[in-house]
Coordinates of N, CA and C in Angstrom, one line a residue:
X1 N -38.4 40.8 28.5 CA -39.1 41.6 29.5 C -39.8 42.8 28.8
X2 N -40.3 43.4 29.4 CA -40.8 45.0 28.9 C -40.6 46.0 29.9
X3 N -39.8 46.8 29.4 CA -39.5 47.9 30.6 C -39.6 49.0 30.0
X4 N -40.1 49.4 28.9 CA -40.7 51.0 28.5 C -41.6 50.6 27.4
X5 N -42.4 51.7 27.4 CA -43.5 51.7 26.5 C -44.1 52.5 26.1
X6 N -45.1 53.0 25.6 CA -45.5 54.5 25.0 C -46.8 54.6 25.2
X7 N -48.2 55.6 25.8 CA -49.6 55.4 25.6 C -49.2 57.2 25.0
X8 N -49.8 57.8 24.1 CA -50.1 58.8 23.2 C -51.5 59.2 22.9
X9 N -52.4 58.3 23.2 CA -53.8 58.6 23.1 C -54.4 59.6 24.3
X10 N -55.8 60.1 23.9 CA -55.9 61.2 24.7 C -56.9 60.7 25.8
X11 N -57.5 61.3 26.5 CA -58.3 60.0 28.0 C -59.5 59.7 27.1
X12 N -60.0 60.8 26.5 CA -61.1 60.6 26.1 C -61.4 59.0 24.9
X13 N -60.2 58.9 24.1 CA -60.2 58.3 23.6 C -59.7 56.6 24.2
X14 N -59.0 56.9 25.6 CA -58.8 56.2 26.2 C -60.1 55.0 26.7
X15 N -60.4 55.7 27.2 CA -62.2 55.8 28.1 C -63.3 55.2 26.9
X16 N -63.1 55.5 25.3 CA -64.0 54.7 24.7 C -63.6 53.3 24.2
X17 N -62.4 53.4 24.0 CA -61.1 52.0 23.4 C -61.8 50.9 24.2
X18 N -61.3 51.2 26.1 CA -61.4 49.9 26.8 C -62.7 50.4 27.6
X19 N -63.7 50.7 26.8 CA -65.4 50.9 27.4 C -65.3 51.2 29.3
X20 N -64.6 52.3 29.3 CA -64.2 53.1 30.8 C -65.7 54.0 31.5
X21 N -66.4 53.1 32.5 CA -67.6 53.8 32.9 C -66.9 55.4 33.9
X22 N -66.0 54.7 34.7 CA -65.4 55.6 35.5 C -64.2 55.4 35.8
X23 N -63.5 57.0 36.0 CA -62.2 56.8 36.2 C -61.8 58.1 37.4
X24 N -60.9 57.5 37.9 CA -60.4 58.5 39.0 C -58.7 59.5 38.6
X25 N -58.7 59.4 37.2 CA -57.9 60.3 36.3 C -58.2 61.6 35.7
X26 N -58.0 62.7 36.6 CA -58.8 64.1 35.3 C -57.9 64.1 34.7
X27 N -57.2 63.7 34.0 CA -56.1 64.0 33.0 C -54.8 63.2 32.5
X28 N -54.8 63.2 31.2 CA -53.8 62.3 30.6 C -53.6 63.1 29.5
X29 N -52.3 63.1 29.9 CA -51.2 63.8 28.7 C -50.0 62.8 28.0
X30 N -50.0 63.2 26.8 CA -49.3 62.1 25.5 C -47.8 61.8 26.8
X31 N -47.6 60.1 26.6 CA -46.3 59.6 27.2 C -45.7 58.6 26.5
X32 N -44.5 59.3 25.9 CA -43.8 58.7 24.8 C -42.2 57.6 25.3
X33 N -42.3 57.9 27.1 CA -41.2 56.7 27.8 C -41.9 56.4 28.9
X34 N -42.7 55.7 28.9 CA -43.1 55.3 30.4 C -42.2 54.0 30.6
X35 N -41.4 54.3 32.1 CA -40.7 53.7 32.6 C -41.1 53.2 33.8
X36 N -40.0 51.9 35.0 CA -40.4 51.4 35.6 C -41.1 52.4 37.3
X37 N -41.0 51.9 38.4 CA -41.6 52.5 39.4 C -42.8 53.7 39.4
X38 N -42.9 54.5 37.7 CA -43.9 55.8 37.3 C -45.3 55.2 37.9
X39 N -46.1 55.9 37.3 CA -47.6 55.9 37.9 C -48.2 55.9 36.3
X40 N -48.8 54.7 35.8 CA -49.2 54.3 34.9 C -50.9 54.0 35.4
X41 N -51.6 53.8 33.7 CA -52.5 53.9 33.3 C -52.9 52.2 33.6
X42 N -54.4 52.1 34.0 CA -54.7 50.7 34.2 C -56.4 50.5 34.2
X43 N -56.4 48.9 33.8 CA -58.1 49.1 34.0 C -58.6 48.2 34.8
X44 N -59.2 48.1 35.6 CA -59.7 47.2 36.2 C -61.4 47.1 35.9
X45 N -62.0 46.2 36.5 CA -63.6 45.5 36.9 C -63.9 45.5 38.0
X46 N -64.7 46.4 38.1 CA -65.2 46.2 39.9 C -66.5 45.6 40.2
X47 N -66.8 44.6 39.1 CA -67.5 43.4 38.8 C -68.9 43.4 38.2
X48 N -68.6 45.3 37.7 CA -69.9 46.1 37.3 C -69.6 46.6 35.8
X49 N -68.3 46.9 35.9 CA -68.1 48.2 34.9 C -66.7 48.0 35.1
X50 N -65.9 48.6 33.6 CA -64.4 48.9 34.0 C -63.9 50.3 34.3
X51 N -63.3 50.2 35.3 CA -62.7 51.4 35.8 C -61.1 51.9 35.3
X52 N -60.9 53.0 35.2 CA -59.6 53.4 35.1 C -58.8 54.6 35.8
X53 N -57.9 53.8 36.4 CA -56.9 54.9 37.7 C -55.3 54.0 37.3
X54 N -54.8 54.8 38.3 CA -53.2 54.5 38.0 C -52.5 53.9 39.0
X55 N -51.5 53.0 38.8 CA -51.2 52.0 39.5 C -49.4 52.1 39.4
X56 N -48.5 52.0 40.6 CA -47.2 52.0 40.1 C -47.0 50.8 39.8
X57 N -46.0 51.2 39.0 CA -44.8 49.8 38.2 C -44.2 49.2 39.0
X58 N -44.7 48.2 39.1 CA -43.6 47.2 40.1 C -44.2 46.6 41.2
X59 N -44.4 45.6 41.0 CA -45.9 45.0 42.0 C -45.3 44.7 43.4
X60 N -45.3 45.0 44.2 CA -45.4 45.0 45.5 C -46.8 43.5 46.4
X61 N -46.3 42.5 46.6 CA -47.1 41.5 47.4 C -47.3 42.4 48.6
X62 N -48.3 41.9 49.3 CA -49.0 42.2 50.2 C -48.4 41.5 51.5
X63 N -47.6 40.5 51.5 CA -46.6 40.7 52.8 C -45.6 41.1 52.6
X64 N -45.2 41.6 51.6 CA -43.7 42.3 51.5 C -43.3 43.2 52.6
X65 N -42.0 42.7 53.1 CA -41.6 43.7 54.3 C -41.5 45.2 53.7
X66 N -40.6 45.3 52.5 CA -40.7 46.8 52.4 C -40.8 46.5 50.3
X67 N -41.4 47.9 50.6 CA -41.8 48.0 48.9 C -40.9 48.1 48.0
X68 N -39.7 48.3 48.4 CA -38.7 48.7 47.4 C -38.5 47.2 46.7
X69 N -39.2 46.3 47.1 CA -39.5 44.9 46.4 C -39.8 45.2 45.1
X70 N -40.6 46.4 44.7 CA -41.2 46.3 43.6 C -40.2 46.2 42.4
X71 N -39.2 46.9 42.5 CA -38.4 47.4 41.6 C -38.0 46.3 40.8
X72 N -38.4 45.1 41.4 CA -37.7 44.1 40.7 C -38.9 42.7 40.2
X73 N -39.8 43.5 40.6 CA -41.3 42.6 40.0 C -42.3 43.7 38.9
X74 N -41.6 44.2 37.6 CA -41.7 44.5 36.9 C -43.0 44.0 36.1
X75 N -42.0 42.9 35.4 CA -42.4 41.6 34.9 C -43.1 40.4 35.7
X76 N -43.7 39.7 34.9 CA -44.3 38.7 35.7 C -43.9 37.6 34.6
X77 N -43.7 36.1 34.3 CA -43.4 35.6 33.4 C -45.1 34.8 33.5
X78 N -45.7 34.8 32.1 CA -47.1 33.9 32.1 C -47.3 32.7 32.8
X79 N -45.8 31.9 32.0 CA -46.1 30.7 32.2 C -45.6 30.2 33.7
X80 N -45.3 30.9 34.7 CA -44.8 30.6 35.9 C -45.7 31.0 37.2
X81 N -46.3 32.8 36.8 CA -47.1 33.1 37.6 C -47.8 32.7 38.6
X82 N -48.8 31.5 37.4 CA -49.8 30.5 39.0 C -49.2 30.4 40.0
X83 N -48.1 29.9 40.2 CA -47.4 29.4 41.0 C -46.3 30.5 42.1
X84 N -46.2 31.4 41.8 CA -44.9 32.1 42.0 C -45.6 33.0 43.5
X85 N -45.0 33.0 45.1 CA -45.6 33.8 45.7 C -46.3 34.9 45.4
X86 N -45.1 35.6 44.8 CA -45.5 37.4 44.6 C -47.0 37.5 43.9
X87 N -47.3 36.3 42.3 CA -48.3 36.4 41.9 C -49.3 35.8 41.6
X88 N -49.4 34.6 42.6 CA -50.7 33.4 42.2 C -52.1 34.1 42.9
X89 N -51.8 35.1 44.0 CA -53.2 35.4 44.4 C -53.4 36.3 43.4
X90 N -52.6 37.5 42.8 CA -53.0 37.8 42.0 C -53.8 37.6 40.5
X91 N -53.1 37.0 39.9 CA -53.7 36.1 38.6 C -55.1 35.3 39.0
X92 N -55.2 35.1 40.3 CA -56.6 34.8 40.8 C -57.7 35.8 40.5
X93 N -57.2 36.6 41.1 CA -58.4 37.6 41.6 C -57.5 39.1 41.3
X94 N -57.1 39.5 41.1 CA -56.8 40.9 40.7 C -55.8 41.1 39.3
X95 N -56.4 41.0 38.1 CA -55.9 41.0 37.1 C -56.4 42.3 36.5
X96 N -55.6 43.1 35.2 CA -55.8 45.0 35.0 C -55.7 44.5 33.9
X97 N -55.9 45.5 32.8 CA -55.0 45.9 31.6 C -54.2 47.0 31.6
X98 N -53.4 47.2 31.1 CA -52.2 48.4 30.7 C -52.2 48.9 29.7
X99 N -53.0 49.9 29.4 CA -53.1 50.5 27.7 C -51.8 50.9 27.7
X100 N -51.5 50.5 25.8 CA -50.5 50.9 25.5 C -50.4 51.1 24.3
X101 N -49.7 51.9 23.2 CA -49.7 52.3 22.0 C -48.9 51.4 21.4
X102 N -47.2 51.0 22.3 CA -46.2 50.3 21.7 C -45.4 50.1 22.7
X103 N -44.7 49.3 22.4 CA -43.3 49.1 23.8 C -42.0 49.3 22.9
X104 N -41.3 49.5 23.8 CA -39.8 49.7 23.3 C -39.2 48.0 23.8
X105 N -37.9 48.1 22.5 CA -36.9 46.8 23.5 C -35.7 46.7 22.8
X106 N -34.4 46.5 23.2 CA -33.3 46.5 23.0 C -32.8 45.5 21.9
X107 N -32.5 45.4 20.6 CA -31.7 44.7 20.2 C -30.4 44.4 20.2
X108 N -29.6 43.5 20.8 CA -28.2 43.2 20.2 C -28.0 43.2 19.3
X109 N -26.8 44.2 18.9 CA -26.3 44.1 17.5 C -24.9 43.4 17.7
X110 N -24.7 42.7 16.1 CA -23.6 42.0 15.9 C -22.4 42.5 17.1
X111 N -22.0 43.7 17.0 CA -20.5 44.2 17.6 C -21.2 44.6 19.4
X112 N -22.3 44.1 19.8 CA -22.5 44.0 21.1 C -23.5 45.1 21.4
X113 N -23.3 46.3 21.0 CA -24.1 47.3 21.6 C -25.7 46.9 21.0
X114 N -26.5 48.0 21.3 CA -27.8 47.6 21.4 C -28.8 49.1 20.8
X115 N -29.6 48.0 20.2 CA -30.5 49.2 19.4 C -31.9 49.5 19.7
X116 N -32.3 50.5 20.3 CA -33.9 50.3 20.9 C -34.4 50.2 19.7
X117 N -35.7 49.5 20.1 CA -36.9 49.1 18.5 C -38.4 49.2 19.3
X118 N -38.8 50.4 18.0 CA -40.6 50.4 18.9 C -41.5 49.7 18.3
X119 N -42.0 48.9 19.3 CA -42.9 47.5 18.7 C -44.3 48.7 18.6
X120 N -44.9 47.6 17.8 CA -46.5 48.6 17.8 C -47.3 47.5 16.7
X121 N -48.4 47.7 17.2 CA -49.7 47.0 15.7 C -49.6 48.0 14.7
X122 N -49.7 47.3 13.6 CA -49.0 47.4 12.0 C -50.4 48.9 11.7
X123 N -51.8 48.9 12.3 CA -52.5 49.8 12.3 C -52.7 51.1 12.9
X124 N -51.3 50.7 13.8 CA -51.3 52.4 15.0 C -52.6 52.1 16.2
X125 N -53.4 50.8 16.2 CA -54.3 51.2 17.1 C -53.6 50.9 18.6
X126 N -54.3 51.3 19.6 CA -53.8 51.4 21.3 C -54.3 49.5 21.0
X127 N -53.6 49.1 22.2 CA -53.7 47.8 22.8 C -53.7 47.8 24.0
X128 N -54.0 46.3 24.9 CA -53.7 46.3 26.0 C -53.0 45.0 26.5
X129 N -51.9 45.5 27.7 CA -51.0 44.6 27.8 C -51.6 44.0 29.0
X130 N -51.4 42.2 29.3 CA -52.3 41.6 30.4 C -51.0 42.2 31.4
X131 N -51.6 42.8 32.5 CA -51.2 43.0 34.3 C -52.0 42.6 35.3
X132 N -51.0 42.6 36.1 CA -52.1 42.2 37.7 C -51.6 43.3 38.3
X133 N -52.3 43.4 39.4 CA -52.1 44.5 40.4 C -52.2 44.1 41.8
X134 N -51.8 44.6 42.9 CA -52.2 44.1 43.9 C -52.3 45.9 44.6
X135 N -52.4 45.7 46.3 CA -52.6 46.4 47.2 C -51.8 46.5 48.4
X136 N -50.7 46.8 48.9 CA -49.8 47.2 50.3 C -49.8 47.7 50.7
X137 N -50.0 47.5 52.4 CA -50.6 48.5 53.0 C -49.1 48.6 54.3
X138 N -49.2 49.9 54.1 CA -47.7 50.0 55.0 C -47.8 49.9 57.0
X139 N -47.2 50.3 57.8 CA -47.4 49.8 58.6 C -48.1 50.9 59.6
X140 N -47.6 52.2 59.1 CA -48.9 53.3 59.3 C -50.2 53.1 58.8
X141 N -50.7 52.3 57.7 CA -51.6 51.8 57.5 C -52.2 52.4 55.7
X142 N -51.2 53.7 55.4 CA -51.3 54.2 54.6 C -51.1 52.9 52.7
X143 N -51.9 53.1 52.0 CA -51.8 52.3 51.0 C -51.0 52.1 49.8
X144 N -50.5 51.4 48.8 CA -49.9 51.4 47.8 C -50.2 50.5 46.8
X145 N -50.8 50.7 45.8 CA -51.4 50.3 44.6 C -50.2 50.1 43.4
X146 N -50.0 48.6 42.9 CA -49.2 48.5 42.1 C -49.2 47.6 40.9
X147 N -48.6 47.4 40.1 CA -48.7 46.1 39.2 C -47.6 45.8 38.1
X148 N -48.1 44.6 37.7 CA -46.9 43.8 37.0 C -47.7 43.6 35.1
X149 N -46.5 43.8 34.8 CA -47.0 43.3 33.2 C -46.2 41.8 32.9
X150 N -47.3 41.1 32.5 CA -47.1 39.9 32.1 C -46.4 39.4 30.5
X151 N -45.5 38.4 30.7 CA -44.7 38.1 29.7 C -44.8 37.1 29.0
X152 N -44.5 36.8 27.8 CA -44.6 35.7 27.2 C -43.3 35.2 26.1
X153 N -43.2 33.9 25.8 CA -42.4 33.9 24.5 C -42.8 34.7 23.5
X154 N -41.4 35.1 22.4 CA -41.6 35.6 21.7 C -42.3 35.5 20.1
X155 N -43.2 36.2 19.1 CA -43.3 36.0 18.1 C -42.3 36.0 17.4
X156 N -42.7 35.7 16.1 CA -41.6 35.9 15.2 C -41.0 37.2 14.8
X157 N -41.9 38.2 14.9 CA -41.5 39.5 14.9 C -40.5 39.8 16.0
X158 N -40.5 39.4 17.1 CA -39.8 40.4 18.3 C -38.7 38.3 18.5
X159 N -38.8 37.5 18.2 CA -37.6 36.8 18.8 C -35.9 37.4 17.8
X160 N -35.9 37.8 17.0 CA -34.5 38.5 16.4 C -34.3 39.7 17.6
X161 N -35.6 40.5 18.0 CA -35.2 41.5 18.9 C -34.7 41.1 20.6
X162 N -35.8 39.7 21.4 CA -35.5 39.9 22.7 C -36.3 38.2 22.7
X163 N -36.2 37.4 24.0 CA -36.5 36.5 24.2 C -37.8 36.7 24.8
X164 N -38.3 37.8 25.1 CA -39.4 37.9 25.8 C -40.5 38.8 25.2
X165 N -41.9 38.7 25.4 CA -42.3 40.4 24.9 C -43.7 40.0 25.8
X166 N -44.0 41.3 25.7 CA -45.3 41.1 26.8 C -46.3 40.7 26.2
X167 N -47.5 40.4 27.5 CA -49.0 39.8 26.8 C -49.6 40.5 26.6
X168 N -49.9 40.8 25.0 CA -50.7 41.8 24.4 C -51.7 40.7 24.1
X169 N -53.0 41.5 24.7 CA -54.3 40.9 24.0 C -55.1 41.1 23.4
X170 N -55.9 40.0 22.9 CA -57.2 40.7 21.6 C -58.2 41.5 22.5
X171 N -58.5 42.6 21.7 CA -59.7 42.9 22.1 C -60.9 42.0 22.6
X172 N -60.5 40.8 21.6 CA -61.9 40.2 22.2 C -61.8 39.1 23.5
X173 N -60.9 39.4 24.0 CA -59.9 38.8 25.4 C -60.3 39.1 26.2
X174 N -60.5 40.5 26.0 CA -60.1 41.4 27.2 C -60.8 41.5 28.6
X175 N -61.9 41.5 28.1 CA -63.2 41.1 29.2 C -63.3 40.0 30.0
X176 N -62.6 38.9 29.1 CA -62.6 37.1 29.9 C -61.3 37.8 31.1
X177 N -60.0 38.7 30.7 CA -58.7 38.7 31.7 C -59.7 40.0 32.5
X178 N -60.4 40.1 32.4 CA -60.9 41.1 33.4 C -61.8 40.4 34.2
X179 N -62.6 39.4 33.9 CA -63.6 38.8 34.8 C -63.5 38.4 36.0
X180 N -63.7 38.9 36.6 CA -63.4 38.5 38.4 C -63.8 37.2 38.8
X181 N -64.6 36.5 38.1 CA -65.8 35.2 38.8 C -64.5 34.1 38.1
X182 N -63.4 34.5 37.3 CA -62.5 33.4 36.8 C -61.6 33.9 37.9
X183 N -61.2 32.5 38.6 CA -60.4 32.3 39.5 C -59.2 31.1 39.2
X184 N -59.7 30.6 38.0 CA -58.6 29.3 37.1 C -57.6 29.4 36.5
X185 N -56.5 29.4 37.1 CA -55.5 30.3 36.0 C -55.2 29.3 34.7
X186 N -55.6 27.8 34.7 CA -55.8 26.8 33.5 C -56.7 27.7 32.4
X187 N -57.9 28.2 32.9 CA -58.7 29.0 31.9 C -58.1 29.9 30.7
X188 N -57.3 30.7 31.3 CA -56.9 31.8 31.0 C -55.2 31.7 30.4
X189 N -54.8 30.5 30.3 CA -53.6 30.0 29.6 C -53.6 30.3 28.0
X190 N -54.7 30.2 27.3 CA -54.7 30.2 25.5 C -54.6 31.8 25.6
X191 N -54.7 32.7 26.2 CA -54.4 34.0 26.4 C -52.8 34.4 26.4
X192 N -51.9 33.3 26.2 CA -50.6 34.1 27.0 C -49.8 33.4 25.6
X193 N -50.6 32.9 24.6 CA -49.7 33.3 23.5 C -49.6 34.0 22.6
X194 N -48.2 33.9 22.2 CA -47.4 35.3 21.8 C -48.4 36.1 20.4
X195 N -48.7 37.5 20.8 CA -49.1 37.9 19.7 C -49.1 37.3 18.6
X196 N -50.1 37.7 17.2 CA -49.4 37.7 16.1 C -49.0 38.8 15.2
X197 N -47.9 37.7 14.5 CA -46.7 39.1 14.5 C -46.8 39.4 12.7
X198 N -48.0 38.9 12.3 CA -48.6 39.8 11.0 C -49.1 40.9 11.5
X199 N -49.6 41.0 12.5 CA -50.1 42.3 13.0 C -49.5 43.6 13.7
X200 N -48.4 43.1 14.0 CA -47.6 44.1 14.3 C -46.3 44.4 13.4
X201 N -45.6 45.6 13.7 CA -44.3 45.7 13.0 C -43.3 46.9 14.5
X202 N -42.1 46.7 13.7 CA -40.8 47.6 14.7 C -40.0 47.9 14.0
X203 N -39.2 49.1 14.2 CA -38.6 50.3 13.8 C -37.9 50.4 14.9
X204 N -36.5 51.0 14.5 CA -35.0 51.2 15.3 C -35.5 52.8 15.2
X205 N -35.6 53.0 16.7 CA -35.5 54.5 17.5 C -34.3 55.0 17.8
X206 N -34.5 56.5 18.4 CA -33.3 57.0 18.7 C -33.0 56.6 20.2
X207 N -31.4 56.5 20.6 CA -30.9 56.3 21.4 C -31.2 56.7 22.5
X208 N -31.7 58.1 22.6 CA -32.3 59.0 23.6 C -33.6 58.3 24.7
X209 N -34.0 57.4 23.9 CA -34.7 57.2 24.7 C -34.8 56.2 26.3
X210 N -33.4 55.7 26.2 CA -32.8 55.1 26.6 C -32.6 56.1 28.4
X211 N -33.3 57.4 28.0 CA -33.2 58.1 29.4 C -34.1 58.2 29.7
X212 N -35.1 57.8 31.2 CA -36.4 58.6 31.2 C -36.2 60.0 31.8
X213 N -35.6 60.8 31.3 CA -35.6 61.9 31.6 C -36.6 62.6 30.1
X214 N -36.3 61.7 29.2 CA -36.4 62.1 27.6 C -38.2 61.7 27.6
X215 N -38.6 62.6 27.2 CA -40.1 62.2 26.8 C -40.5 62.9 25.7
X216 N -40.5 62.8 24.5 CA -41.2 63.7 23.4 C -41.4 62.8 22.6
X217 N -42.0 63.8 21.5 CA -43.1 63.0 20.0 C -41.5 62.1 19.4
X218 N -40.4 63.0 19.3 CA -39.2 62.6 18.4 C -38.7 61.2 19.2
X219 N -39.2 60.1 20.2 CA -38.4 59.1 20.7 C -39.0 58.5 19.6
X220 N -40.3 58.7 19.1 CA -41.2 57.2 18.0 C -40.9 57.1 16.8
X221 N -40.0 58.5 16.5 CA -39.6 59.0 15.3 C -38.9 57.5 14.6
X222 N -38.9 56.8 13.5 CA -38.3 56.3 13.1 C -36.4 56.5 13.3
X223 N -35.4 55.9 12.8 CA -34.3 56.3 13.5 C -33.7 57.5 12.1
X224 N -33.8 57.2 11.4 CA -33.7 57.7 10.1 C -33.7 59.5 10.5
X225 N -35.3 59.3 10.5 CA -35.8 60.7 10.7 C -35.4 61.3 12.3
X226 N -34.7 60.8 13.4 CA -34.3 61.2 14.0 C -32.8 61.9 14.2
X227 N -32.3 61.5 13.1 CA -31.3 61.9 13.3 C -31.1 63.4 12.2

């Protein structure tokens, strides 16, 4: 799964990365544990131009009796999605990206306990992870904007760490999982495999991070130098 992650880039550089015409964000400051339910960074196509505003963690369907549903539709798995209530209209028609610098994920170690490790491209550039998002509208009528990050099997880099890791895409992807006029979730299948893991690397972090109370520069710190 993926359940924390890191964006550190500043909006401006945000806004050139994933070619952002407009955004309903005055401001982004460095986030070194973004965790689940928070109010995260996203991009959408409003079939003109990509937009960027913020979306909670945890996708909320649109008949859901109550939202506290979200808490547990985090994740989305790729290969199931089409199919799955919560996300086939989604993956139709309302698909985002999720800028991200790196993710965090737990390894098992031999004697049981568990070691966080910060994944990231081997060049430090931002990426973006495939999400959908949807729209809930409560019964006062008032709105809630939310979304899911999509998963895949693992590369060879992250299967010693976790059975799962999310769908990070190419740059040159990114446009086709934005395109509104693709409604095929068959299309968009060669997209949901796993990174490659020449391109990325991971490093054992400090424990700390393991609280979202904790947010600073020292969670990315190698573990070494953390201590």
């Amino acid at each position: 799964m993926c359940g924390r992650y890191t964006l550190t880039i500043s909006l401006e550089e945000m806004m050139l990365r994933f070619m952002i015409e407009q955004t309903s964000v005055p401001y982004h400051q460095p986030r070194y544990n973004i965790a689940p339910t928070q109010l995260v960074m996203a991009v959408v196509n409003d079939g003109t131009s990509n937009r960027l505003g913020e979306l909670k963690w945890g996708l909320v369907p649109p008949w859901a009796d109550d939202p506290k549903i979200g808490s547990k539709m985090l994740n989305a798995r790729a290969e199931t999605a089409p199919d799955k209530p919560a996300f086939r209209e989604a993956i139709r028609r309302k698909r985002c990206l999720i800028p991200a610098d790196s993710f965090y994920e737990w390894q098992v170690r031999p004697d049981g306990t568990k070691q966080p490790m910060r994944i990231r491209l081997r060049n430090g550039e931002p990426f973006a992870m495939a999400g959908l998002y949807e729209t809930w509208i409560s019964p006062d009528g008032s709105k809630l904007s939310t979304c899911t990050v999509l998963t895949t099997s693992p590369n060879e880099l992250m299967a010693p760490i976790h059975n799962r890791m999310p769908v990070l895409l190419h740059p040159r992807d990114e446009q086709l999982w934005l395109d509104r006029s693709i409604r095929d979730p068959q299309r968009l299948q060669p997209l949901f495999a796993p990174f490659d893991a020449s391109l990325m690397d991971a490093y054992p972090v400090s424990p700390a991070v393991g609280s979202v109370r904790n947010d600073s520069p020292a969670l990315i710190e190698p573990l070494e130098a953390a201590r």
